[in-house]
CSV table of C-alpha atoms and ligand atoms in Angstrom, one decimal:
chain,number,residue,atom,x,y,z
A,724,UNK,CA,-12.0,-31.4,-9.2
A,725,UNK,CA,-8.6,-32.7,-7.9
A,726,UNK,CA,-9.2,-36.0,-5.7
A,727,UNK,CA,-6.7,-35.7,-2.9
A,728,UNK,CA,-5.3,-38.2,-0.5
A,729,UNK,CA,-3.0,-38.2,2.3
A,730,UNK,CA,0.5,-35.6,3.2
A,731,UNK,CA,3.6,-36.8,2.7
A,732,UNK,CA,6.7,-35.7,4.7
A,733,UNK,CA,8.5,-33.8,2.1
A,734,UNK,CA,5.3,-31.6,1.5
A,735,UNK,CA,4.8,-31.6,5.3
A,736,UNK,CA,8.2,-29.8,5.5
A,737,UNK,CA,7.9,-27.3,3.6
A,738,UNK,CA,4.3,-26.8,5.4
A,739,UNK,CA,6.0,-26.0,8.4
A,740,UNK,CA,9.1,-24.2,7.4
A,741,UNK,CA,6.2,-21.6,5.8
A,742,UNK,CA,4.3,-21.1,9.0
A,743,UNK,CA,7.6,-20.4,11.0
A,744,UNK,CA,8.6,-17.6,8.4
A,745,UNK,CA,5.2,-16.5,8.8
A,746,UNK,CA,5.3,-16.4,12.4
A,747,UNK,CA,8.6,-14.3,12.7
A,748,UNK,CA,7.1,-12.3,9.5
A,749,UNK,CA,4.2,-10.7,11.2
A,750,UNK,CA,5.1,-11.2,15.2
A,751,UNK,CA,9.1,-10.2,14.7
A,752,UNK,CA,11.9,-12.2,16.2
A,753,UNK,CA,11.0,-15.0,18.2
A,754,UNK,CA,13.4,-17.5,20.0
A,755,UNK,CA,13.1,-21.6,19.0
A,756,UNK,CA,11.1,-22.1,22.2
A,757,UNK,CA,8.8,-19.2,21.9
A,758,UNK,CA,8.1,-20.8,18.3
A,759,UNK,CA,7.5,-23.7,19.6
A,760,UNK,CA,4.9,-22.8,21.8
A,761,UNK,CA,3.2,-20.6,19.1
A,762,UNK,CA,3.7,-23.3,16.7
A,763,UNK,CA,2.8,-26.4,18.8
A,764,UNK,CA,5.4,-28.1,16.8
A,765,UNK,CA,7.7,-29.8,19.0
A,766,UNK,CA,10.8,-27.7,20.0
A,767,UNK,CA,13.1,-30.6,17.9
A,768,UNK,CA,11.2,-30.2,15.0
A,769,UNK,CA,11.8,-26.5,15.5
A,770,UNK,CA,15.4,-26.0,15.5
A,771,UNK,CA,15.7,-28.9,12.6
A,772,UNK,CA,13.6,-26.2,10.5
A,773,UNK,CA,15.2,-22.6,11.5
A,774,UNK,CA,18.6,-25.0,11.3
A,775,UNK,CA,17.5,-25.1,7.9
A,776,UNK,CA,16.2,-21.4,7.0
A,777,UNK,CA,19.1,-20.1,8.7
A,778,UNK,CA,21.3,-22.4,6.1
A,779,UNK,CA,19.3,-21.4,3.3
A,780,UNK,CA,19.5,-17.7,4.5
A,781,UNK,CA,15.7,-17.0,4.8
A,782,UNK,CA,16.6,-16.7,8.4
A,783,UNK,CA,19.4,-15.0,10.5
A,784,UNK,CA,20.3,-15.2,14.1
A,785,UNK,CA,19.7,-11.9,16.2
A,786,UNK,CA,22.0,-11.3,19.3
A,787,UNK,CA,21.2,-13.5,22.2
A,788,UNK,CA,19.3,-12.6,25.1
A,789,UNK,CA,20.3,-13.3,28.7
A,790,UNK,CA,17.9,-15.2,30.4
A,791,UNK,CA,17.3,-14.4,34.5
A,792,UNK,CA,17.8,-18.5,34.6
A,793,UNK,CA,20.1,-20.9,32.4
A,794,UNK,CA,21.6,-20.1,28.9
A,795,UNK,CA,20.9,-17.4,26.9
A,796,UNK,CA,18.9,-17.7,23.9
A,797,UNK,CA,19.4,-16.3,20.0
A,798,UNK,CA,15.9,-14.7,18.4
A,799,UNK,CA,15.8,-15.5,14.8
A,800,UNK,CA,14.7,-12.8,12.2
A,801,UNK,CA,13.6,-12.8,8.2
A,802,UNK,CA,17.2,-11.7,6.6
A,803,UNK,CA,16.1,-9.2,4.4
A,804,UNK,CA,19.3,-10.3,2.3
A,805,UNK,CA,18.3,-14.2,2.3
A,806,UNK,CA,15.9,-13.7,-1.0
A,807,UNK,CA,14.9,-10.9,-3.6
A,808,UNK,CA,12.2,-10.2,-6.0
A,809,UNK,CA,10.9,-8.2,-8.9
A,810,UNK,CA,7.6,-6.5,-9.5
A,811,UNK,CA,7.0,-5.3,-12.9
A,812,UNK,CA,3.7,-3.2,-13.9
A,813,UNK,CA,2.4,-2.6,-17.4
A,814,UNK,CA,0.0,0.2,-17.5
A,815,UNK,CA,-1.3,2.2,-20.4
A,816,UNK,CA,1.0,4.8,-20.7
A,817,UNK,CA,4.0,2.9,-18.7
A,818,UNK,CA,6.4,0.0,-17.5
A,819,UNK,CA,7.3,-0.1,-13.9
A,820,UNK,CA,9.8,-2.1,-11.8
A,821,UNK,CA,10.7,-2.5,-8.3
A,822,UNK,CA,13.6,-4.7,-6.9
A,823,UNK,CA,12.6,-5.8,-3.1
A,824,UNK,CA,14.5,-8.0,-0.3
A,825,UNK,CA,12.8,-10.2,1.9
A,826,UNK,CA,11.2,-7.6,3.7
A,827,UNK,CA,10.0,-6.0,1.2
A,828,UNK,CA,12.1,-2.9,1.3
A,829,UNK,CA,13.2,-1.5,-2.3
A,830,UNK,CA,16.6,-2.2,-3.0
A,831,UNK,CA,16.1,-0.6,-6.8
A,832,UNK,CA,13.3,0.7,-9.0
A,833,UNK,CA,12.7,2.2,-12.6
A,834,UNK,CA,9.7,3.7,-14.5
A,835,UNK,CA,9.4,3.5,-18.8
A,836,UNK,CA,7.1,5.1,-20.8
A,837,UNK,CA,5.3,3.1,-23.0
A,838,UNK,CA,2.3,4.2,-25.3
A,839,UNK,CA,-0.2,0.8,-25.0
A,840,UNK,CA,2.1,-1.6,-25.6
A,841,UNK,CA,0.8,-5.2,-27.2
A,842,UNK,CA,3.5,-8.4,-26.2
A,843,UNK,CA,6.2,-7.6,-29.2
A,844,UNK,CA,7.0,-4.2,-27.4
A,845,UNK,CA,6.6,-5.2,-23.9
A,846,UNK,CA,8.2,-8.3,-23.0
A,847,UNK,CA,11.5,-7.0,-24.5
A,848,UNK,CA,11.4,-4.0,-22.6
A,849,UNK,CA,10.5,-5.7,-19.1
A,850,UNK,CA,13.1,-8.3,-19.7
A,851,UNK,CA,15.6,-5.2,-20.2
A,852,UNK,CA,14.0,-3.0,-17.2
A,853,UNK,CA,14.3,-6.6,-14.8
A,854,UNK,CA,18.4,-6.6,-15.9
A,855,UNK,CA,18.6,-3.0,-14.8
A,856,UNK,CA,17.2,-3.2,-12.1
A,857,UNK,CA,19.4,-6.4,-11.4
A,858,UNK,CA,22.4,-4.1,-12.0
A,859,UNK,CA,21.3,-1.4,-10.0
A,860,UNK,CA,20.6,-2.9,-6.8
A,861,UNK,CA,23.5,-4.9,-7.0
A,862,UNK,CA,22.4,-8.3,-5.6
A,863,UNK,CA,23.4,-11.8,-6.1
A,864,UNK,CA,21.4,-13.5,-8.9
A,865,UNK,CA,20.9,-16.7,-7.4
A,866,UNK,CA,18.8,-15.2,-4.4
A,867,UNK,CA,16.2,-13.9,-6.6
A,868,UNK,CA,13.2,-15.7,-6.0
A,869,UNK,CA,11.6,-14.7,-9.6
A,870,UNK,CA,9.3,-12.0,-10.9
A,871,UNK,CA,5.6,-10.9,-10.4
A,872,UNK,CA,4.0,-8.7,-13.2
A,873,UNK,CA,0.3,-6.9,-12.1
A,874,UNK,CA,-1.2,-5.8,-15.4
A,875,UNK,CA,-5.3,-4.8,-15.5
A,876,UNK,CA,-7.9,-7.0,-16.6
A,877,UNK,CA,-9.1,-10.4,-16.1
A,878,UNK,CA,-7.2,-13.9,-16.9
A,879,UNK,CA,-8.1,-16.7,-18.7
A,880,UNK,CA,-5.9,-19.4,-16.8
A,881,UNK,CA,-2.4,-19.6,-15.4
A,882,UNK,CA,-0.8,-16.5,-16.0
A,883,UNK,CA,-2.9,-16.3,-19.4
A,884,UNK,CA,-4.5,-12.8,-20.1
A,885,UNK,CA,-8.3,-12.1,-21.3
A,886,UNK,CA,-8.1,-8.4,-21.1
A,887,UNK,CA,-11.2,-6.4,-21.4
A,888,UNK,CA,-10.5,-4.4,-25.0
A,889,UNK,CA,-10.6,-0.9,-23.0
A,890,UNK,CA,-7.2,-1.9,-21.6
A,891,UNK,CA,-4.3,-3.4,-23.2
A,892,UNK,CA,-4.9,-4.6,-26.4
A,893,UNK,CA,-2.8,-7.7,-28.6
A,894,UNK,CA,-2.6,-9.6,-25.0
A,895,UNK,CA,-5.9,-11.3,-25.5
A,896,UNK,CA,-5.6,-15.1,-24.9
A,897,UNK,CA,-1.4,-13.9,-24.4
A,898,UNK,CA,0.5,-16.5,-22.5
A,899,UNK,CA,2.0,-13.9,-20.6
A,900,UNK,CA,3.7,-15.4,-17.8
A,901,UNK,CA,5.5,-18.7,-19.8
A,902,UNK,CA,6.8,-16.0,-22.4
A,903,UNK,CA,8.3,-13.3,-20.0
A,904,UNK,CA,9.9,-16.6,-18.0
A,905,UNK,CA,11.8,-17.7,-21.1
A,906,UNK,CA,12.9,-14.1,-21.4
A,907,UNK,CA,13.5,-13.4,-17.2
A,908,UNK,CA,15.6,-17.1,-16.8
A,909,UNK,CA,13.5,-17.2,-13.5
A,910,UNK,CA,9.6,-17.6,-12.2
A,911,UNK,CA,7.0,-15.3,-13.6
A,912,UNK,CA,3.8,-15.1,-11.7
A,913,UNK,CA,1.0,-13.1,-13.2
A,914,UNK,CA,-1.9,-11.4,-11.4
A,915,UNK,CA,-4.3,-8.5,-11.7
A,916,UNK,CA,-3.7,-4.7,-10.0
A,917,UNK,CA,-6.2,-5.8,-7.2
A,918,UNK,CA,-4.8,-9.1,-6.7
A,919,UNK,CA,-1.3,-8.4,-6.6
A,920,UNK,CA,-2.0,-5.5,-4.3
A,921,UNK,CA,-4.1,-7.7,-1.9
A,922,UNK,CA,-1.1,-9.9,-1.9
A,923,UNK,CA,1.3,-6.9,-0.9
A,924,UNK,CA,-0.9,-6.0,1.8
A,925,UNK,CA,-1.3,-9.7,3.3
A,926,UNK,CA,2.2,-10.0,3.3
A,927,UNK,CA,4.1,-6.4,3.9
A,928,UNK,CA,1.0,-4.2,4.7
A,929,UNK,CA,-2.7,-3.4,6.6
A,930,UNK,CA,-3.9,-7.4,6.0
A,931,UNK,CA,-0.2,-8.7,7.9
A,932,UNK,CA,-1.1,-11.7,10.3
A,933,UNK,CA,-5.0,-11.4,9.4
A,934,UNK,CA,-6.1,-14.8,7.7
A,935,UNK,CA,-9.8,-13.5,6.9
A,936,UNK,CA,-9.7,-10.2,4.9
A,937,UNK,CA,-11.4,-8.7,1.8
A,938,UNK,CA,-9.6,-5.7,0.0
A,939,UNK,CA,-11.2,-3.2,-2.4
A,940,UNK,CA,-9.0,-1.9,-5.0
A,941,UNK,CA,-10.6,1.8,-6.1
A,942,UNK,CA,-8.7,2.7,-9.6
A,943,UNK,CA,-9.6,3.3,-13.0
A,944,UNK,CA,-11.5,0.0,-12.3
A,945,UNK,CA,-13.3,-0.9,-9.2
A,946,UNK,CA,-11.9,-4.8,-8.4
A,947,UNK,CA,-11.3,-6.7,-5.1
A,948,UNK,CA,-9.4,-9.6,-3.6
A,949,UNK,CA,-10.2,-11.8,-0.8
A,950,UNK,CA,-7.9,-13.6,1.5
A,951,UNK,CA,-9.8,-16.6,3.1
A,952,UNK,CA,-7.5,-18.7,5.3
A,953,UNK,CA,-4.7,-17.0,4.7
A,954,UNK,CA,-4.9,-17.6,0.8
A,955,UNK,CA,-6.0,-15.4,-2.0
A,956,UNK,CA,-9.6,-17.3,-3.3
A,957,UNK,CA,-9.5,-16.4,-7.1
A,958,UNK,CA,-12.7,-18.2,-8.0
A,959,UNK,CA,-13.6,-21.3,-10.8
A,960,UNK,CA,-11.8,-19.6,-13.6
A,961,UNK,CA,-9.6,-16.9,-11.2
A,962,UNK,CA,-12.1,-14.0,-11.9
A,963,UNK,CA,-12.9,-13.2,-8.4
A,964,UNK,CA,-13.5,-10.1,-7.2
A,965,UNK,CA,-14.5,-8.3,-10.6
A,966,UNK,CA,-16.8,-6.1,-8.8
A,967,UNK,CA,-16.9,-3.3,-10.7
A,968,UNK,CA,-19.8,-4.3,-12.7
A,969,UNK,CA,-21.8,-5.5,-9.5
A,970,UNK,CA,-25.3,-3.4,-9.3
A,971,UNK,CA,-25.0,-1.2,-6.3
A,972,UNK,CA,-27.7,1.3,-7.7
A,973,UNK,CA,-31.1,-0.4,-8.8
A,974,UNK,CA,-31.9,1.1,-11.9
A,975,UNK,CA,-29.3,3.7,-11.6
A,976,UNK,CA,-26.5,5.4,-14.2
A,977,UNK,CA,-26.0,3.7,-17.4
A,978,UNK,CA,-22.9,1.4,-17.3
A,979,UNK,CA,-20.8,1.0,-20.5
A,980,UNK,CA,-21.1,-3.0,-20.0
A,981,UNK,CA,-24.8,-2.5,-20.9
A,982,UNK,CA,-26.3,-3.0,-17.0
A,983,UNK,CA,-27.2,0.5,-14.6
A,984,UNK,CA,-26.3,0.7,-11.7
A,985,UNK,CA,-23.1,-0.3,-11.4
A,986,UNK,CA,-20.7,0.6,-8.2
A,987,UNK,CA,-18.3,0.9,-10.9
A,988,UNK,CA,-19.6,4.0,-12.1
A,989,UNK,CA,-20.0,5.6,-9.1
A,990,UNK,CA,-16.9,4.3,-7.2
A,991,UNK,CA,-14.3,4.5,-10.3
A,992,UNK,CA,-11.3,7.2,-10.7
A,993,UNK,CA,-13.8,7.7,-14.3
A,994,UNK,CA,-16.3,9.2,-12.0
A,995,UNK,CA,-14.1,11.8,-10.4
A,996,UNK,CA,-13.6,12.7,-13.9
A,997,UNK,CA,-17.2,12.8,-14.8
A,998,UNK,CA,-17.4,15.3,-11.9
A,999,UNK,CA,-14.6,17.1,-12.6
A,1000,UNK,CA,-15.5,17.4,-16.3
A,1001,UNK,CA,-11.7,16.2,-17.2
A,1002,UNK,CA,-10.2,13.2,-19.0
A,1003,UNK,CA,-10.1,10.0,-17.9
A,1004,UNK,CA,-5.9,9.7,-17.9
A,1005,UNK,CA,-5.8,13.2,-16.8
A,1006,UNK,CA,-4.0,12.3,-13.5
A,1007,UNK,CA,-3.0,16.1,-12.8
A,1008,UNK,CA,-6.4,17.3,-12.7
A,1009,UNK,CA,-7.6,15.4,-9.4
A,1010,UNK,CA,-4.3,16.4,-7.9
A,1011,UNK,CA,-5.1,19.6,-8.8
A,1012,UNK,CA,-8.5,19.6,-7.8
A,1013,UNK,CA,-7.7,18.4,-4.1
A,1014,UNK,CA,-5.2,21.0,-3.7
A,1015,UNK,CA,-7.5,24.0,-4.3
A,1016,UNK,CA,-10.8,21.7,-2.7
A,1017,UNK,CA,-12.7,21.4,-5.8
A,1018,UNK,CA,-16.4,21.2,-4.6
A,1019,UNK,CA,-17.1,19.0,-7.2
A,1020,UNK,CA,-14.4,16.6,-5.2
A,1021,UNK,CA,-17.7,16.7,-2.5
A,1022,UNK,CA,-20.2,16.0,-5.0
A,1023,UNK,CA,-18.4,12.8,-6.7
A,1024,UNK,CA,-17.6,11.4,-2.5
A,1025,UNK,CA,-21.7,12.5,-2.0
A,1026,UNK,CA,-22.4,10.1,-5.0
A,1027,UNK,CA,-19.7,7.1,-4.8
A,1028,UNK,CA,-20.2,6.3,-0.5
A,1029,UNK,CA,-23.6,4.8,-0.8
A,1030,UNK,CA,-22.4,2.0,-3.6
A,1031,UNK,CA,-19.2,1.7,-1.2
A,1032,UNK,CA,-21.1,1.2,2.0
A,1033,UNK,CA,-23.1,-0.7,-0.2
A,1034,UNK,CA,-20.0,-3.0,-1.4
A,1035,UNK,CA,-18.4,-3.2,2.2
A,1036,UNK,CA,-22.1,-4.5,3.9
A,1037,UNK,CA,-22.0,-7.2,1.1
A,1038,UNK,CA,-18.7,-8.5,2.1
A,1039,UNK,CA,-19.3,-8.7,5.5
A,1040,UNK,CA,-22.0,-10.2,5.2
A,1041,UNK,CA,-20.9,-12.9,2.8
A,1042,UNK,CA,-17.5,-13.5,4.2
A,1043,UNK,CA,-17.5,-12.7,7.7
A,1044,UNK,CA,-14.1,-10.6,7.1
A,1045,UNK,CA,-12.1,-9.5,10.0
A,1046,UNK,CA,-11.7,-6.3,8.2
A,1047,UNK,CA,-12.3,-4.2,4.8
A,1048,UNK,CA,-9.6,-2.7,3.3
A,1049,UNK,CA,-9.5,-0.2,1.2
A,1050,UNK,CA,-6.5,0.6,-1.5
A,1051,UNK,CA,-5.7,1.3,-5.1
A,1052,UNK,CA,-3.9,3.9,-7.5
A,1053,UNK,CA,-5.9,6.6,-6.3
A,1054,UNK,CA,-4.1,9.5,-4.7
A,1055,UNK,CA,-3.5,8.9,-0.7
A,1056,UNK,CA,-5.8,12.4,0.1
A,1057,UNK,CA,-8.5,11.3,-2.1
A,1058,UNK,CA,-9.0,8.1,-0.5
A,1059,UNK,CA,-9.0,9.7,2.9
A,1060,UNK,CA,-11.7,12.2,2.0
A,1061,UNK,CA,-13.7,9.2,1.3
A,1062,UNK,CA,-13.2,7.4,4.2
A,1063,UNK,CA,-14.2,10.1,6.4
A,1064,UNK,CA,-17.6,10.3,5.0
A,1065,UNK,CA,-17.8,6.6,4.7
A,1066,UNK,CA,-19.9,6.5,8.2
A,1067,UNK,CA,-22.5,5.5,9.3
A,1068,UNK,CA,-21.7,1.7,7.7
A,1069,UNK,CA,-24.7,-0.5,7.1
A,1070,UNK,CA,-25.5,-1.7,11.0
A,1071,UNK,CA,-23.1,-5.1,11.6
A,1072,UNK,CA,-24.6,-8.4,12.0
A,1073,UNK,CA,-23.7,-8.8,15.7
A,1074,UNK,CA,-23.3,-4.5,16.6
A,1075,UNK,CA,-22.2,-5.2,20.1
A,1076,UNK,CA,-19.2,-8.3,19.1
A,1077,UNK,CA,-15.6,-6.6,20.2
A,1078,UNK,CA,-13.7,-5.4,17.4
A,1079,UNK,CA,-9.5,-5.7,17.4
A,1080,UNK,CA,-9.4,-3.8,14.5
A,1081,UNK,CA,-11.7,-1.2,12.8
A,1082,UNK,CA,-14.9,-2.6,10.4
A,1083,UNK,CA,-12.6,-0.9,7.6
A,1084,UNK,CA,-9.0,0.7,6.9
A,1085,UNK,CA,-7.0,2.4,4.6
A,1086,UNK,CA,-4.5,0.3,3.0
A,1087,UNK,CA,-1.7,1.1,0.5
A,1088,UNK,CA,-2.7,3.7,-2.1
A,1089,UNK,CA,-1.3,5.9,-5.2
A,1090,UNK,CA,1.2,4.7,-8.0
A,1091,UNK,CA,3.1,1.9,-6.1
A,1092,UNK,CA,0.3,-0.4,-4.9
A,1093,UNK,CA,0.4,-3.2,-7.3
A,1094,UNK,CA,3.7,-2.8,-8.3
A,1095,UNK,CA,4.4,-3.9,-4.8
A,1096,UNK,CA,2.0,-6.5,-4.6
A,1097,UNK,CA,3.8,-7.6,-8.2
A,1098,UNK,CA,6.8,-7.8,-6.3
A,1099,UNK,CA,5.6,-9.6,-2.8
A,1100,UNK,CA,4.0,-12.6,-5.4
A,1101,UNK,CA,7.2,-14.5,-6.0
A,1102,UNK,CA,7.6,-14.1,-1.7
A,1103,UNK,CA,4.4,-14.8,-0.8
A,1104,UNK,CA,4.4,-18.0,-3.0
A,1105,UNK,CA,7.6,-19.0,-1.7
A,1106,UNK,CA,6.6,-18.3,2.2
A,1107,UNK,CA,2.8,-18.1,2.9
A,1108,UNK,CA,1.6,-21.1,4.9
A,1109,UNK,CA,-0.7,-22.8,2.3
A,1110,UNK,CA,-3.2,-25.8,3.2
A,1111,UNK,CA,-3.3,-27.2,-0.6
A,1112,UNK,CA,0.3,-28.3,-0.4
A,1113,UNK,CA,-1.2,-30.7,2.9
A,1114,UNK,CA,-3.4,-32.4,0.1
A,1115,UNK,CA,-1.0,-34.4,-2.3
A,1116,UNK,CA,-2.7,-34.5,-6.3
A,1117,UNK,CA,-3.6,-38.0,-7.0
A,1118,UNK,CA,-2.5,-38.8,-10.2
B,2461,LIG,ZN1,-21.3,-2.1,-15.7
């Protein structure tokens, strides 16, 4: 464990010059006073900073508004043009890339095939896919803020991969991030499909402004992500949220990991396949089978809501959330057909507390979802508001 000791000023600044960009990133433009106030920074301190992020560009003054009294004020927004970033996926049977501004709208994007690829086939072609996409959108080089890449599996370390072997293989132990960032010429940050899209929903999506909030990521895999005090937690050794092999089922269907039980194989796209009686990359056949209302569509939804009720009870029981989201690469109608027969929830541990928002909601779903997150990492660790940077490292 890191012994920490006091803040310096330097690390101080930065601290606040993330919360106002948070502020005017989930509340919209806001005047220097208005900051102030929401801030409790002093109104000095306030325009040193926007003086600064309007300098840097992160920041651009709106028109001013006439006041009934005295002079009129300037709101100050996120300038989508002030930074850029790339998301890059690797999936089994494709490369993807999106190029977003600072508000997350896409400026550029590009899909490859790709049969499996190991490191020697990929990094060449993302590298080559990140200058296209460069090239397409037009934008000035020095703005972008780096790259995010979502692949699946779990990670050894920083940006190393430890991929199950039903994924990708040849990227066991990879130092994925290091080698793509010799190849990019900017920073690579690495995370997994649920974390990256937990990420893209703090920043751009269902989880903006909430700083308690655990996402379930439905997909080939079942895996989660959980935002505590505004940061992502990623655990001892930055497996957190592997849930797919958590027992939902005592004693119930026989898991390939060796366990029963497992929500997993309930929840997972592999068990709409099951159902369905069609392969497991066979993404036509569930789009097929909504549009002409496959019963066995019923049957899987019958099956998978108890684990997911199930899942959702745990979470907010554990983590006191202020909501569950639910998101992932299945398709958008899917998802919805679940959540309609997702009540009655497990009872809540205080049924008559006043909500703001629903126990659970949908979040992002189909192709794009960590390809955006992949893309809102670079942002988020340029922006988000984090406590660890308060604590100074000793040593
Ligand atoms: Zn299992």
């Amino acid at each position: 464990m890191k012994p920490v000791s006091g803040t310096n000023l330097e690390q101080a600044k930065a601290h606040n010059r993330r919360v106002v960009i948070e502020m005017i990133r989930t509340q919209g433009p806001m005047t220097r006073s208005e900051l102030a106030r929401q801030t409790a920074l002093t109104v000095q301190t306030i325009s040193n900073i926007v003086g600064e992020l309007v300098a840097s560009r992160l920041l651009k003054a709106g028109e001013q508004r006439a006041l009934p009294r005295g002079q009129p004020v300037t709101p100050y927004d996120i300038d989508p043009d002030g930074a850029y970033s790339i998301g890059l996926e690797l999936e089994r049977d494709h490369a993807a890339g999106v190029l977003t501004d600072l508000s997350g709208a896409v400026r550029a994007r590009l899909r490859r095939p790709a049969a499996r690829p190991g490191p020697d086939a990929a990094l060449p072609l993302l590298a080559d896919m990140a200058e296209e996409l460069i090239a397409t959108a037009g934008v000035d080089r020095s703005r972008l803020l780096g790259a995010g890449i979502a692949m699946p599996g779990r990670y050894q370390g920083e940006g190393v991969t430890s991929l199950s072997p039903v994924a990708l293989p040849g990227w066991q132990a990879y130092p994925v991030a290091a080698r793509l960032e010799e190849r990019l010429g900017m920073p690579v940050l690495v995370e997994n499909d649920a974390s990256a899209a937990t990420i893209g929903e703090r920043l751009y999506g269902a989880g903006r402004g909430l700083s308690n909030f655990a996402y379930i990521w439905i997909g080939m895999g079942v895996s989660s992500g959980l935002v505590i005090d505004g940061q992502l937690y990623r655990g001892s050794q930055r497996n957190a949220g592997e849930i797919h092999h958590m027992i939902a089922v005592a004693g119930g269907k026989a898991c390939h990991c060796g366990k029963r039980g497992c929500l997993g194989a309930y929840l997972a796209l592999g068990a709409v396949h099951e159902h369905l009686g069609t392969a497991d990359d066979d993404e036509e056949a569930i789009l097929a089978a909504l549009e002409r209302d496959d019963p066995a569509l019923d049957r899987w939804i019958a099956e998978a809501v108890g684990p997911l009720r199930q899942a959702i009870d745990f979470y907010e029981l554990a983590f006191d959330p202020a909501t569950v989201i639910l998101g992932g690469s299945m398709p958008p109608a899917l998802l919805a057909r679940l959540m309609e027969r997702l009540e009655p929830l497990h009872p809540p541990v205080d049924p008559d507390a006043v909500r703001q928002i629903p126990r659970v909601i949908a979040g992002a779903t189909g192709k794009d979802t960590s390809l955006l997150g992949a893309a809102a990492l670079p942002v988020f660790s340029e922006t988000n508001p984090q406590f660890d940077v308060l604590q100074k490292p000793v040593g």
